[in-house]
Coordinates of C-alpha atoms in Angstrom, one line a residue:
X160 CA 0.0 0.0 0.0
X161 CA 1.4 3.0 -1.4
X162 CA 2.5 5.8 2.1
X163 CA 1.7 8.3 0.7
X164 CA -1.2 9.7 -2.1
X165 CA -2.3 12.5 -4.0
X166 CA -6.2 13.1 -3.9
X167 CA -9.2 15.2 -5.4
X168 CA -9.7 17.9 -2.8
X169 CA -13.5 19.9 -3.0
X170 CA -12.7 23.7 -3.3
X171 CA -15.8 26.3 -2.8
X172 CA -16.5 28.1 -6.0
X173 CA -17.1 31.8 -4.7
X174 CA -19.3 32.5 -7.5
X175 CA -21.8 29.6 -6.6
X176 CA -20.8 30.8 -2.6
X177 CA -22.1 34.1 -3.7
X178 CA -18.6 35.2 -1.9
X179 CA -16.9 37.9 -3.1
X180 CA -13.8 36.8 -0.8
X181 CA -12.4 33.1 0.7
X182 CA -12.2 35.1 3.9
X183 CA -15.7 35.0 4.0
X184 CA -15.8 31.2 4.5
X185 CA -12.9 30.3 5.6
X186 CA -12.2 30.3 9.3
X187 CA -8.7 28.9 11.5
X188 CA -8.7 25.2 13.3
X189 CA -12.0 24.5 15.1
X190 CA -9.8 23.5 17.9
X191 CA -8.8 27.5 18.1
X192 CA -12.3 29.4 17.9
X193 CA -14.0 30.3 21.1
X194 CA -17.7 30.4 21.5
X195 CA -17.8 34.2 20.4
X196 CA -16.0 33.5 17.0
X197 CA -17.8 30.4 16.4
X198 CA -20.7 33.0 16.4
X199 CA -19.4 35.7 14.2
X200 CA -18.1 33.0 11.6
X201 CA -22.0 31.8 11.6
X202 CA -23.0 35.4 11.1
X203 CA -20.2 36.1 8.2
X204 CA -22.1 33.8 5.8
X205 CA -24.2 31.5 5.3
X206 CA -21.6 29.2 3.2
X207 CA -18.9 29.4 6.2
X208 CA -17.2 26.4 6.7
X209 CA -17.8 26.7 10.4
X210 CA -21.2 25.2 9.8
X211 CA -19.2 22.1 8.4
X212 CA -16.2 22.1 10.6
X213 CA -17.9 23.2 14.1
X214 CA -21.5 23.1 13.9
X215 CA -23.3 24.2 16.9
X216 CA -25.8 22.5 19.2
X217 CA -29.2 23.3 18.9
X218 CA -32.2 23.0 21.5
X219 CA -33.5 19.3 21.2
X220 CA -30.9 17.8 20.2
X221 CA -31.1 14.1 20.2
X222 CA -29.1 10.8 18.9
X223 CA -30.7 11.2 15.1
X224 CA -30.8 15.5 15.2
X225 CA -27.8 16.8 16.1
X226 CA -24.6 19.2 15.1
X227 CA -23.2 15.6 13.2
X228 CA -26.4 15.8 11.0
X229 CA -26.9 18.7 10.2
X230 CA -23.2 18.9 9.0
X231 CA -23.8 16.2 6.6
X232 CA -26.9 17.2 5.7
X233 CA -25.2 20.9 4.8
X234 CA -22.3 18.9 3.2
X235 CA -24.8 17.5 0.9
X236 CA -26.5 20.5 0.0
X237 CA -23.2 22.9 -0.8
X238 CA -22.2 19.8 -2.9
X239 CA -25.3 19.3 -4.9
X240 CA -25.1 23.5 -5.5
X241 CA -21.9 23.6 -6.5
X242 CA -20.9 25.8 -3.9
X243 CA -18.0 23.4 -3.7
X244 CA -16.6 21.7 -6.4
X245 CA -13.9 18.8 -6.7
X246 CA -10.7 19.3 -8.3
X247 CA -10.5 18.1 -12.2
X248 CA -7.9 15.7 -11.5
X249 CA -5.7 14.3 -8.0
X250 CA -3.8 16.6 -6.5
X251 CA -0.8 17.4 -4.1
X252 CA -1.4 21.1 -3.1
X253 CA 1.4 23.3 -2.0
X254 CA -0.3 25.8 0.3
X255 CA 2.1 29.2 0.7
X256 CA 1.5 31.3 3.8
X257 CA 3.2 34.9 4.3
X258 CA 2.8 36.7 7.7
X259 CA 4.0 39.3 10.0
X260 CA 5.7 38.0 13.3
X261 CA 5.3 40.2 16.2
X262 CA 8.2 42.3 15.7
X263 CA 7.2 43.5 12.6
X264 CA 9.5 40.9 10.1
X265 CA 7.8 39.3 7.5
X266 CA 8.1 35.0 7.2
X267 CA 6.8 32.8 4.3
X268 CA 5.9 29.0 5.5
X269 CA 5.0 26.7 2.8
X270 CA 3.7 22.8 3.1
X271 CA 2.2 20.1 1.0
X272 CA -1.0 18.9 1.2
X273 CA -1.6 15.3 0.7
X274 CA -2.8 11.8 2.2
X275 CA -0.6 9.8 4.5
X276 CA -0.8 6.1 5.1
X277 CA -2.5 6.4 8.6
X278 CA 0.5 4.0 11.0
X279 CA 0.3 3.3 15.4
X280 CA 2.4 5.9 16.7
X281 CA 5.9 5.4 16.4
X282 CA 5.6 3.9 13.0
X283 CA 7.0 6.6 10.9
X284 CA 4.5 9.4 12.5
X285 CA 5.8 11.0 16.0
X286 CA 3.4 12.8 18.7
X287 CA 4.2 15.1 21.6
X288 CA 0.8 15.5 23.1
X289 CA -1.2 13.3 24.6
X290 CA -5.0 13.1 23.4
X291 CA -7.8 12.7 24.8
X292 CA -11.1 10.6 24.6
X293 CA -13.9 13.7 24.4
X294 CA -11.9 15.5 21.6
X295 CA -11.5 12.1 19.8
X296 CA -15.4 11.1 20.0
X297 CA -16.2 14.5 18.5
X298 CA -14.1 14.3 15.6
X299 CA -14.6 10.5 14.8
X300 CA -18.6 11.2 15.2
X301 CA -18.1 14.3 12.6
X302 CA -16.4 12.5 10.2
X303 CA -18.9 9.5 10.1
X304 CA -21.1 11.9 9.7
X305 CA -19.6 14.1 6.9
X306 CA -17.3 12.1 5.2
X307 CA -14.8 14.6 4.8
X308 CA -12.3 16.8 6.8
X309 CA -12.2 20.7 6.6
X310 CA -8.6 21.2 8.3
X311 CA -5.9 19.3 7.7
X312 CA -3.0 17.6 10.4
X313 CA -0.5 19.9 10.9
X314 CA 3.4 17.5 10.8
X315 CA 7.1 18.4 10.5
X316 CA 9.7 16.8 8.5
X317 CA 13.5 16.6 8.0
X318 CA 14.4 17.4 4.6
X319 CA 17.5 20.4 4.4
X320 CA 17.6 20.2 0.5
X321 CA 14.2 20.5 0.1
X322 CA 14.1 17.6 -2.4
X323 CA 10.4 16.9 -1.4
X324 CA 9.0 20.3 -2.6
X325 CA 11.4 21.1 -5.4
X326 CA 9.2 20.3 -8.7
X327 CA 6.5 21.2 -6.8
X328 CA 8.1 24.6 -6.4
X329 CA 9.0 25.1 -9.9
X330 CA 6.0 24.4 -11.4
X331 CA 3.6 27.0 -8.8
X332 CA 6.5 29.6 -10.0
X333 CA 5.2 29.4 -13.0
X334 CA 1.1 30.5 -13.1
X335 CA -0.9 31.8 -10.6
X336 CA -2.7 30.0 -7.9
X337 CA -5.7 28.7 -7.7
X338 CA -6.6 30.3 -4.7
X339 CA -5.5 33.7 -3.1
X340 CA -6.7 34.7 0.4
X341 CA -5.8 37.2 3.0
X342 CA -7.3 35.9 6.7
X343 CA -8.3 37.8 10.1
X344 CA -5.2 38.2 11.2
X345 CA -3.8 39.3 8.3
X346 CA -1.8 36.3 6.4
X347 CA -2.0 35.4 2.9
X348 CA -2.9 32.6 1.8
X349 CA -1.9 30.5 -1.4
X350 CA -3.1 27.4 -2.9
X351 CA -1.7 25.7 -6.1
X352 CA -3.2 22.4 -7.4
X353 CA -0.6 20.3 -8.8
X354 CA -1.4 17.4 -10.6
X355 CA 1.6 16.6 -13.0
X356 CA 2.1 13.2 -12.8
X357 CA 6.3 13.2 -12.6
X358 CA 5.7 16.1 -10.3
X359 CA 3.8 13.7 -7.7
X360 CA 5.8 10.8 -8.2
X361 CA 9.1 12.6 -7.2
X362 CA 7.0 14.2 -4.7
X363 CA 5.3 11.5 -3.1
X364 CA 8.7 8.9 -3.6
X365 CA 10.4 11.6 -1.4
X366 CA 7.7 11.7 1.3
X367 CA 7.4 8.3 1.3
X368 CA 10.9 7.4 3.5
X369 CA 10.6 10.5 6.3
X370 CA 9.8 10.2 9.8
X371 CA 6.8 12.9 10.5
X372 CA 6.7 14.9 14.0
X373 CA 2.8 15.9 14.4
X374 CA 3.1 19.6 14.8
X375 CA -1.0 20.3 15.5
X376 CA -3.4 17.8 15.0
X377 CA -3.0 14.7 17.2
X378 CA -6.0 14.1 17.8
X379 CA -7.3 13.9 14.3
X380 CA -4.3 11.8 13.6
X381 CA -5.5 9.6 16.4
X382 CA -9.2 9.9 15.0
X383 CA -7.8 8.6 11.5
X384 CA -6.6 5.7 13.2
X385 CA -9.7 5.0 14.7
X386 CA -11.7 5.9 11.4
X387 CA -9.3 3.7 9.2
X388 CA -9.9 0.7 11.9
X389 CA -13.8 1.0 12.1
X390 CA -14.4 1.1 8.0
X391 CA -12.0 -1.7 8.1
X392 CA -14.1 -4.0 10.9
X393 CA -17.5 -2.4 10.6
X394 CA -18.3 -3.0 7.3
X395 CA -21.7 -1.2 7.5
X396 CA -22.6 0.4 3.7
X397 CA -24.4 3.5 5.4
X398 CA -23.3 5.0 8.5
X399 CA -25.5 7.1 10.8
X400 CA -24.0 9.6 13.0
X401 CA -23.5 8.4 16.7
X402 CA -24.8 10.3 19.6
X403 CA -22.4 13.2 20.9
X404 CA -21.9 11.2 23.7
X405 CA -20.9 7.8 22.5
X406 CA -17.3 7.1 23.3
X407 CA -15.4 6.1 20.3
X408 CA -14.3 3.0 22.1
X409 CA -18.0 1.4 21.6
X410 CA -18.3 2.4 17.6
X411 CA -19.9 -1.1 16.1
X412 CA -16.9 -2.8 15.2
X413 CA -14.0 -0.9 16.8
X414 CA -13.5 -3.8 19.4
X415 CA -13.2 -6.8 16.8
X416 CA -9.2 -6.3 16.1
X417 CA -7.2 -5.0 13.0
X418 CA -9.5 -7.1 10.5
X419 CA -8.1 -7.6 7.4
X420 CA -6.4 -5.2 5.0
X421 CA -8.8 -4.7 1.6
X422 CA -7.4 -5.7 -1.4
X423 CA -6.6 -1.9 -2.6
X424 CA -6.1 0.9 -0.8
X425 CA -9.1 3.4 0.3
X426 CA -9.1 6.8 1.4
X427 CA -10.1 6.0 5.0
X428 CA -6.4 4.3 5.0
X429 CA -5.0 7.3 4.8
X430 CA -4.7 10.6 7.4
X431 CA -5.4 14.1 5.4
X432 CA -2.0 16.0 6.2
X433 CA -0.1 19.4 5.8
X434 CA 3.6 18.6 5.7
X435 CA 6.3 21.8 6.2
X436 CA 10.1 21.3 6.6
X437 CA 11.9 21.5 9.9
X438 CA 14.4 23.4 7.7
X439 CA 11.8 25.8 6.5
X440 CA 12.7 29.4 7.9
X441 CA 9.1 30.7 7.8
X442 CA 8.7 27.6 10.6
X443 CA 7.9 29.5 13.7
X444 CA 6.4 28.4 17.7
X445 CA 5.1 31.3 19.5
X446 CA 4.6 30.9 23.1
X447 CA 1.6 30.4 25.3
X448 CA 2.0 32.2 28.0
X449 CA 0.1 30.9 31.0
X450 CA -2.5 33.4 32.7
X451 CA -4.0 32.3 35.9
X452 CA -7.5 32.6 37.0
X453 CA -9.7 31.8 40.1
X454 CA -7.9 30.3 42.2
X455 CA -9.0 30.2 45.6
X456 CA -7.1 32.1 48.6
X457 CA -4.3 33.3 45.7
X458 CA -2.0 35.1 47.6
X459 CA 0.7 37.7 45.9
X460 CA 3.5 37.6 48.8
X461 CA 3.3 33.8 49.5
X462 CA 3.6 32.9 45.3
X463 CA 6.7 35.2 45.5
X464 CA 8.3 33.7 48.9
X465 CA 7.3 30.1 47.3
X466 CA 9.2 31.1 44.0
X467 CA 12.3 32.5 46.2
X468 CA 12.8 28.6 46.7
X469 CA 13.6 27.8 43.3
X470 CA 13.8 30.8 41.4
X471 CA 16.6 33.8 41.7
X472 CA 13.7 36.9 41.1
X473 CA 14.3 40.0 39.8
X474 CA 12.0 43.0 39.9
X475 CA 11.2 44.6 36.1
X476 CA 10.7 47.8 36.0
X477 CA 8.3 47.6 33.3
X478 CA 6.5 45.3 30.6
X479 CA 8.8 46.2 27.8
X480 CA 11.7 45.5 29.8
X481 CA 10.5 42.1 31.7
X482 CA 9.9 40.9 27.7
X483 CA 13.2 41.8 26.4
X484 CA 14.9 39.7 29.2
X485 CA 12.8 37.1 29.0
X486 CA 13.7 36.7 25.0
X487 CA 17.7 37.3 25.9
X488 CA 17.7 33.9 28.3
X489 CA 20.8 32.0 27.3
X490 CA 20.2 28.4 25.4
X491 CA 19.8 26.0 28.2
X492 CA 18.7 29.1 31.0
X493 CA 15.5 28.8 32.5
X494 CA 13.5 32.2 32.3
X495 CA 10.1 33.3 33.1
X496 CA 8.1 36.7 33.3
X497 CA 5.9 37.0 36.1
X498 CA 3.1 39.9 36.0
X499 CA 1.4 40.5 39.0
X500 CA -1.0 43.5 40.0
X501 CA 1.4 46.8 40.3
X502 CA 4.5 44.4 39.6
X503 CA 6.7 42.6 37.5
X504 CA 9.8 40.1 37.9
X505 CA 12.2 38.2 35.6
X506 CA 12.6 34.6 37.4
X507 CA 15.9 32.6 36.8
X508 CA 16.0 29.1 37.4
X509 CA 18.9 28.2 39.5
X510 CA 20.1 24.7 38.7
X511 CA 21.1 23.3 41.8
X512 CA 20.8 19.3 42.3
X513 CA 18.3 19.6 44.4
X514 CA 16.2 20.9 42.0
X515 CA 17.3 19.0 38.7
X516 CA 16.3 16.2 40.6
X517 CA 12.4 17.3 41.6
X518 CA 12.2 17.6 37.5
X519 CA 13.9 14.3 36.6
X520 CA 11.5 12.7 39.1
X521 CA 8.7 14.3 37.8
X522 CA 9.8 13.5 33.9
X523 CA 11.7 12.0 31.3
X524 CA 15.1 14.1 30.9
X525 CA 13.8 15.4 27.7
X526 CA 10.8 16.8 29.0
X527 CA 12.5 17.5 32.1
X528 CA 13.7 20.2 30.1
X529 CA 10.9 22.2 28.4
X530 CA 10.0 25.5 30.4
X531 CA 6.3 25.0 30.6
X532 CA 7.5 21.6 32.3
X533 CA 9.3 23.5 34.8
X534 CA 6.9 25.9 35.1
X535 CA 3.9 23.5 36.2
X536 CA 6.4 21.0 38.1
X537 CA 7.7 24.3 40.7
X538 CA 5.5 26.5 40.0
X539 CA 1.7 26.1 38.7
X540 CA 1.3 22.5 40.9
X541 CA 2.6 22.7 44.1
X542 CA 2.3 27.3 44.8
X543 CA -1.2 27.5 43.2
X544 CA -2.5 24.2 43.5
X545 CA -3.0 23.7 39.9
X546 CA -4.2 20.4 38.4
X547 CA -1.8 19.6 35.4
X548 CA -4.7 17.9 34.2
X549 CA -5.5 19.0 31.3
X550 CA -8.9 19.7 31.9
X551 CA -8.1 20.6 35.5
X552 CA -5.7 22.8 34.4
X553 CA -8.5 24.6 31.9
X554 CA -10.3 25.7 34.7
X555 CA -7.3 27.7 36.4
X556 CA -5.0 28.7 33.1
X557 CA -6.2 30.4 30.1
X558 CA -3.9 30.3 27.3
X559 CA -2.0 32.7 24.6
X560 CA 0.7 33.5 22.6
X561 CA 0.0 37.2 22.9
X562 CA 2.1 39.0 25.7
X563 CA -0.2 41.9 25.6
X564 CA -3.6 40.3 25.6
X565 CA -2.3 38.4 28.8
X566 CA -0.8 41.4 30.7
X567 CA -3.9 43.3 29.3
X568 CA -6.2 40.7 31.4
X569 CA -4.4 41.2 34.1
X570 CA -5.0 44.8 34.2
X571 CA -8.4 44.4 33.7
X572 CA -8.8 42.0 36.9
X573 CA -9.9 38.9 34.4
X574 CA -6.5 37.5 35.6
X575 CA -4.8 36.8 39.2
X576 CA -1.1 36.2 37.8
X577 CA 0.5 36.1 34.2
X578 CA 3.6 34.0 33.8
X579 CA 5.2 34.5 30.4
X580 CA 7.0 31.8 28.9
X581 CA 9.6 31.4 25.7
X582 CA 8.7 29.2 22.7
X583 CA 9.7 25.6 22.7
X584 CA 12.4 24.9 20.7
X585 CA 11.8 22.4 17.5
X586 CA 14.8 20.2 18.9
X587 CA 12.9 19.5 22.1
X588 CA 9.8 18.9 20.2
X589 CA 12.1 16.5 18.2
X590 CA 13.5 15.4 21.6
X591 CA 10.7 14.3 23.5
X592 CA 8.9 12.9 20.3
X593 CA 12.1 10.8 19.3
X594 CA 12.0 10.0 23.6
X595 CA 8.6 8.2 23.1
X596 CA 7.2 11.2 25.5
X597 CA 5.0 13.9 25.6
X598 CA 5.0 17.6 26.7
X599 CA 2.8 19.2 28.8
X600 CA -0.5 20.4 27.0
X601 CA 0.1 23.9 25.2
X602 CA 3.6 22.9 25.1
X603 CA 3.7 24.7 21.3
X604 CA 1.6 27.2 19.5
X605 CA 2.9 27.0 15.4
X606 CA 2.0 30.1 13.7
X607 CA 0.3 30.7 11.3
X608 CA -2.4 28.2 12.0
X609 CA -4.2 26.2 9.5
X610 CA -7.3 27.6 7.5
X611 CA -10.5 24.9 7.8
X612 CA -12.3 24.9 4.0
X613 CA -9.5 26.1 1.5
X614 CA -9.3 22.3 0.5
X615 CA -12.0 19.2 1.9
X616 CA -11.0 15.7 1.8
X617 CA -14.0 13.6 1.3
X618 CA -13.3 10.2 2.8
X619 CA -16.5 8.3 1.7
X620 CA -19.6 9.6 -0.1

C-alpha cells in the first residue's frame, strides 16, 4: 500500500458561494475558535465552513438530530449547489502562507497537502501530546457523519535540500494559484493544485521514507486511526452519526481487532496531512504564556516567597523591559516573566541538584527540560495548586501566545497572575517525540495556523 497519495480535494466556487472573498468562508482550526468567534463566523455567511467544521448544538438535540447531522446534511447541500466543487484531477497542493511575526519581520511557511498512510504511533509518525477521549469522540462522530475533513493535520519533517517540494516549487513559480486569500489576522494565503504526474511521483517517492513529527493535529491523527480501523471492521454500507456522547471506544466494530487489510487501498487508509520542513525558515512556535485565574485564597507575597525557593527573582521595571529579558535567556537558562497586579519580575532558574532532581522525578530528561514543564512541576502545581490535568488545568490557566492580551487581562482584573513563557524549541519537540514522551498540553503554539475549508478531503460519499 502505497505511504503516501495525492487526492481530489472539494474547493468552494465563490461565484456559486455568492462570496466575493475566501475570507468569507474560511475560518482557522475549530480546535482555536472560542464560542464568540464560532458566532461571528455563523454570522459572516451562510456558506462558512464553520457550519461544516464546528456546527453548533441546537435546543432538542437528540441521537438522530444533532450538530453531526446537520453537517452532513449541509455537506450534501453545498455539494449538490456547487458551492463546492472537486478538483479536475488528484492533486498534491502546496499551500504558501506569508505573515508578519510580532516584531514586525515578515516569514513565508509553505507545506504540501496530501494523504498519508494512517500508521500506530511510532511507526514513521511521532506525537508530543497526549489526546484525549472527548476530543477524539467529537471528531470520529463528525467524520462519520460528513465524510470529509475541513482542516488538515499539521506535521514536521526533515528534509534540508528541500528535495520533497522542489518540482512542486518550480511548477507553482510558473502560473498563478488557484486560490489567493488574506485571513483575520492578516496572512495570505496561497493554494496551487498540482497534478503533474512526474511532479507527484518525485513528490510522493520523497515523502514516502521521512519520519513525521505531528506539529497540531494529534487528535485527528488519532481519530484517523480509529476511522481507518472501524471502516476496516464495521463493514456497514451506510453510517448514521452516533450520539455526541458515544465514546469512540463502543463504535460497532472498533473492538473486533485490526481485521483484514482490503485488497486496494481506500481513502479511510489514509490521514489528510499538511507537511512543512523542519528546515523551512518561515517555521515559527510562539509561546503560550500561561494566565492564571480563580484560584482560591491566591496570595501575591506567598507565590513570590514560594518562587524565592527555586527561582533567583528580579523586579522589572516595566513590561517592555520584563519581555526583552525574558527573549535574551541563554540556550539551556531557564527564564520566566511573572506579572502580577502593580508588579513585574524576571525569574531565573537556578540549577542546583536539588532541584534538577524534583524535575527528573517528575519527567523524562527530555521533557525535564521544556520550560512549561518546569513551570507547572515548581510553579503552577505545588504554589497555586493547579491540576496539570489537562482539563483541571482549563479551569485555572487560560492560554496565549500574545504578551499583551495576557498582561492586558491582568490589568483588567480577568486575571490573578501572568507568567510568560519562551517558545519551545523544534529540537525538544524533536527530543521528546524521538523520547517516546509527551509535553505538557500547550507545550507549542505554530504560527500561522491552519485555514478549515481552503481544501476538503471527502473520505467516503
Amino acid at each position: 500500500m502505497t505511504r503516501v497519495q495525492p487526492f481530489r480535494g472539494w474547493r468552494y466556487d465563490l461565484a456559486a458561494a455568492g462570496a466575493g472573498d475566501l475570507r468569507d468562508l474560511l475560518t482557522p482550526p475549530y480546535d482555536v475558535i472560542s464560542p464568540a468567534q464560532q458566532a461571528a463566523f455563523y454570522a459572516r455567511h451562510p456558506y462558512n465552513v464553520v457550519r461544516l467544521d464546528l456546527p453548533r448544538d441546537e435546543p432538542g438535540d437528540d441521537d438522530r438530530a444533532n450538530r453531526y447531522a446537520r453537517a452532513a446534511a449541509t455537506l450534501a447541500d453545498w455539494r449538490a449547489r456547487g458551492v463546492l466543487r472537486p478538483e479536475p484531477a488528484p492533486a498534491i497542493y502546496l499551500l504558501q502562507q506569508r505573515f508578519h511575526l510580532p516584531d514586525g519581520r515578515t516569514a513565508t511557511r509553505r507545506g504540501l497537502i496530501f494523504r498519508l498512510l494512517a500508521t500506530p504511533w511510532g511507526e514513521g509518525v511521532l506525537p508530543h501530546e497526549r489526546t484525549f477521549p472527548t476530543a477524539k469522540a467529537d471528531r470520529l462522530a463528525l467524520l462519520i457523519a460528513t465524510g470529509s475533513q475541513c482542516s488538515p493535520i499539521f506535521l514536521l519533517y526533515s528534509d534540508p535540500a528541500g528535495e520533497a517540494q522542489a518540482l512542486v516549487l518550480a511548477e507553482a513559480a510558473e502560473r498563478p494559484p488557484e486560490a489567493v486569500y488574506c485571513d483575520d489576522e492578516g496572512v495570505e494565503h496561497r493554494l496551487w493544485a498540482v497534478t503533474d504526474l512526474e511532479t507527484i511521483a518525485a513528490a510522493t517517492a520523497s515523502l514516502a521514507t521521512r519520519t513525521f513529527y505531528v506539529a497540531d493535529g494529534h487528535h485527528r491523527y488519532e481519530t484517523a486511526l480509529n476511522y481507518r480501523r472501524w471502516r476496516r471492521t464495521a463493514a456497514l454500507p451506510a453510517m448514521a452519526a452516533p450520539s455526541p456522547l458515544t465514546a469512540w471506544e463502543h463504535l460497532p466494530g472498533f473492538d473486533r481487532g485490526p481485521g483484514a487489510p482490503p485488497a486496494e487501498p481506500q481513502p479511510f487508509d489514509y490521514a489528510w496531512v499538511y507537511a512543512a520542513r523542519l528546515e523551512d525558515p518561515g517555521l515559527i512556535i510562539l509561546p503560550t504564556h500561561r494566565c492564571v485565574h480563580d484560584v482560591s485564597g491566591f496570595d501575591p507575597e506567598a507565590l513570590l516567597a514560594g518562587l524565592r525557593q527555586r527561582f533567583d527573582v528580579f523586579p522589572a521595571p516595566d513590561e517592555a523591559m520584563l519581555e526583552a529579558e525574558l527573549a535574551r535567556a541563554p540556550a539551556g537558562k531557564t527564564r520566566f516573566g511573572l506579572a502580577l497586579p502593580g508588579a513585574r519580575y524576571l525569574l531565573e532558574l537556578r540549577p542546583d541538584p536539588e532541584t534538577r532532581a524534583l524535575l527528573h522525578a517528575a519527567h523524562h530528561p527530555t521533557v525535564a527540560k521544556v520550560d512549561v514543564a518546569v513551570l507547572q512541576t515548581l510553579v503552577l502545581g505545588p504554589l497555586l495548586g493547579i491540576d496539570p490535568d489537562p482539563a483541571r488545568l482549563k479551569q485555572h490557566v487560560a492560554f496565549t501566545p500574545h504578551p499583551a492580551e495576557a498582561l492586558d487581562g491582568l490589568r483588567h482584573g480577568r486575571y490573578q497572575a501572568v507568567f510568560l513563557v519562551n517558545p519551545t524549541p523544534l529540537s525538544q519537540l524533536q527530543a521528546v517525540s524521538e523520547a517516546g514522551q509527551v509535553m505538557p498540553p500547550k507545550a507549542t503554539y505554530f504560527y500561522p495556523k491552519l485555514p478549515s475549508g481552503l481544501v476538503i478531503n471527502v473520505v467516503h460519499d
